[in-house]
PDB file of C-alpha atoms in Angstrom:
ATOM      1  CA  ALA S1400      93.518 111.841 111.167  1.00  0.00           C
ATOM      2  CA  LEU S1401      96.145 109.104 111.957  1.00  0.00           C
ATOM      3  CA  CYS S1402      94.232 107.458 114.971  1.00  0.00           C
ATOM      4  CA  GLY S1403      90.892 107.563 113.745  1.00  0.00           C
ATOM      5  CA  LYS S1404      89.544 109.628 116.481  1.00  0.00           C
ATOM      6  CA  THR S1405      86.772 111.206 114.873  1.00  0.00           C
ATOM      7  CA  GLN S1406      85.531 113.292 117.906  1.00  0.00           C
ATOM      8  CA  ALA S1407      89.110 114.423 118.746  1.00  0.00           C
ATOM      9  CA  ALA S1408      89.645 115.566 114.924  1.00  0.00           C
ATOM     10  CA  ILE S1409      86.162 117.632 115.292  1.00  0.00           C
ATOM     11  CA  VAL S1410      86.864 119.420 118.373  1.00  0.00           C
ATOM     12  CA  LEU S1411      90.440 120.378 116.700  1.00  0.00           C
ATOM     13  CA  LEU S1412      88.610 121.280 113.916  1.00  0.00           C
ATOM     14  CA  GLN S1413      86.111 123.669 116.011  1.00  0.00           C
ATOM     15  CA  HIS S1414      89.384 125.218 117.724  1.00  0.00           C
ATOM     16  CA  GLY S1415      90.699 126.297 114.561  1.00  0.00           C
ATOM     17  CA  ALA S1416      93.173 123.395 113.181  1.00  0.00           C
ATOM     18  CA  ASN S1417      94.735 123.899 109.959  1.00  0.00           C
ATOM     19  CA  VAL S1418      93.509 121.464 107.738  1.00  0.00           C
ATOM     20  CA  HIS S1419      95.348 122.759 104.738  1.00  0.00           C
ATOM     21  CA  ASP S1420      99.039 121.565 105.208  1.00  0.00           C
ATOM     22  CA  LEU S1421     100.642 118.451 104.227  1.00  0.00           C
ATOM     23  CA  SER S1422     101.911 115.872 106.362  1.00  0.00           C
ATOM     24  CA  TYR S1423     105.577 115.047 106.802  1.00  0.00           C
ATOM     25  CA  GLU S1424     104.874 112.189 103.908  1.00  0.00           C
ATOM     26  CA  GLY S1425     102.994 115.100 101.704  1.00  0.00           C
ATOM     27  CA  LEU S1426      99.624 113.825 102.129  1.00  0.00           C
ATOM     28  CA  THR S1427      96.521 115.872 102.766  1.00  0.00           C
ATOM     29  CA  ILE S1428      94.761 115.466 106.477  1.00  0.00           C
ATOM     30  CA  ILE S1429      91.985 113.772 104.687  1.00  0.00           C
ATOM     31  CA  GLN S1430      94.284 111.097 102.870  1.00  0.00           C
ATOM     32  CA  VAL S1431      96.099 110.071 106.225  1.00  0.00           C
ATOM     33  CA  ALA S1432      92.827 109.330 107.517  1.00  0.00           C
ATOM     34  CA  LEU S1433      91.962 107.327 104.413  1.00  0.00           C
ATOM     35  CA  GLU S1434      95.249 105.809 104.192  1.00  0.00           C
ATOM     36  CA  HIS S1435      94.912 104.065 107.701  1.00  0.00           C
ATOM     37  CA  GLY S1436      91.170 103.436 106.752  1.00  0.00           C
ATOM     38  CA  HIS S1437      89.474 105.836 108.889  1.00  0.00           C
ATOM     39  CA  TYR S1438      86.306 106.784 106.930  1.00  0.00           C
ATOM     40  CA  GLU S1439      84.391 108.425 109.418  1.00  0.00           C
ATOM     41  CA  THR S1440      86.995 110.391 109.923  1.00  0.00           C
ATOM     42  CA  ALA S1441      87.720 111.528 107.119  1.00  0.00           C
ATOM     43  CA  SER S1442      84.063 112.115 106.415  1.00  0.00           C
ATOM     44  CA  ALA S1443      83.850 114.627 109.604  1.00  0.00           C
ATOM     45  CA  ILE S1444      87.040 116.113 108.539  1.00  0.00           C
ATOM     46  CA  ILE S1445      85.593 117.159 104.884  1.00  0.00           C
ATOM     47  CA  HIS S1446      82.157 118.036 106.663  1.00  0.00           C
ATOM     48  CA  HIS S1447      83.307 119.857 109.695  1.00  0.00           C
ATOM     49  CA  GLY S1448      86.665 121.160 108.456  1.00  0.00           C
ATOM     50  CA  LYS S1449      85.182 122.606 105.040  1.00  0.00           C
ATOM     51  CA  VAL S1450      87.923 120.803 103.104  1.00  0.00           C
ATOM     52  CA  ASP S1451      88.617 120.103  99.495  1.00  0.00           C
ATOM     53  CA  PRO S1452      88.812 116.498  99.075  1.00  0.00           C
ATOM     54  CA  ASN S1453      90.381 117.554  95.450  1.00  0.00           C
ATOM     55  CA  GLN S1454      92.766 119.296  97.446  1.00  0.00           C
ATOM     56  CA  LYS S1455      96.238 117.919  95.758  1.00  0.00           C
ATOM     57  CA  ASN S1456      99.302 116.168  97.866  1.00  0.00           C
ATOM     58  CA  ALA S1457     102.971 116.655  97.364  1.00  0.00           C
ATOM     59  CA  LYS S1458     102.579 114.050  94.230  1.00  0.00           C
ATOM     60  CA  GLY S1459      99.155 115.853  92.772  1.00  0.00           C
ATOM     61  CA  GLU S1460      97.012 113.373  93.968  1.00  0.00           C
ATOM     62  CA  SER S1461      93.686 113.983  95.954  1.00  0.00           C
ATOM     63  CA  ALA S1462      91.762 111.864  98.373  1.00  0.00           C
ATOM     64  CA  THR S1463      88.922 111.881  95.621  1.00  0.00           C
ATOM     65  CA  ASN S1464      91.864 109.802  93.420  1.00  0.00           C
ATOM     66  CA  MET S1465      93.024 107.871  96.378  1.00  0.00           C
ATOM     67  CA  LEU S1466      89.074 106.819  96.963  1.00  0.00           C
ATOM     68  CA  PHE S1467      88.724 105.854  93.601  1.00  0.00           C
ATOM     69  CA  ALA S1468      91.742 103.763  93.189  1.00  0.00           C
ATOM     70  CA  ASN S1469      90.761 101.511  96.005  1.00  0.00           C
ATOM     71  CA  PHE S1470      87.422 101.401  95.071  1.00  0.00           C
ATOM     72  CA  LYS S1471      88.896  99.910  91.875  1.00  0.00           C
ATOM     73  CA  THR S1472      90.947  97.453  93.571  1.00  0.00           C
ATOM     74  CA  LEU S1473      88.095  96.450  95.517  1.00  0.00           C
ATOM     75  CA  ALA S1474      85.886  95.694  92.739  1.00  0.00           C
ATOM     76  CA  LYS S1475      88.649  93.855  91.348  1.00  0.00           C
ATOM     77  CA  SER S1476      88.947  91.723  94.045  1.00  0.00           C
ATOM     78  CA  ALA S1477      85.290  91.363  94.653  1.00  0.00           C
ATOM     79  CA  ALA S1478      85.007  90.059  90.646  1.00  0.00           C
ATOM     80  CA  PHE S1479      87.818  87.807  91.055  1.00  0.00           C
ATOM     81  CA  ALA S1480      86.337  86.110  94.596  1.00  0.00           C
ATOM     82  CA  ALA S1481      82.900  85.846  92.993  1.00  0.00           C
ATOM     83  CA  GLY S1482      84.529  83.849  89.959  1.00  0.00           C
TER      84      GLY S1482
END
């Protein structure tokens, strides 16, 4: 997830990689991928790993919350740039 190697992530998931543990920073596997801009990898993890995007990290935030916050920031930036 960290490096965005989608195919490698899929192989690991197919061989039983644990998708429910949190990273040393307290993030879910999907959040690690999203934090580094690896949206394709995050999507593959959700699809192949049967991971719940609403799983909470150590701070009580989900990947869904993370995506929504990023979308709001992008939308505000686009509106500002458009004038």
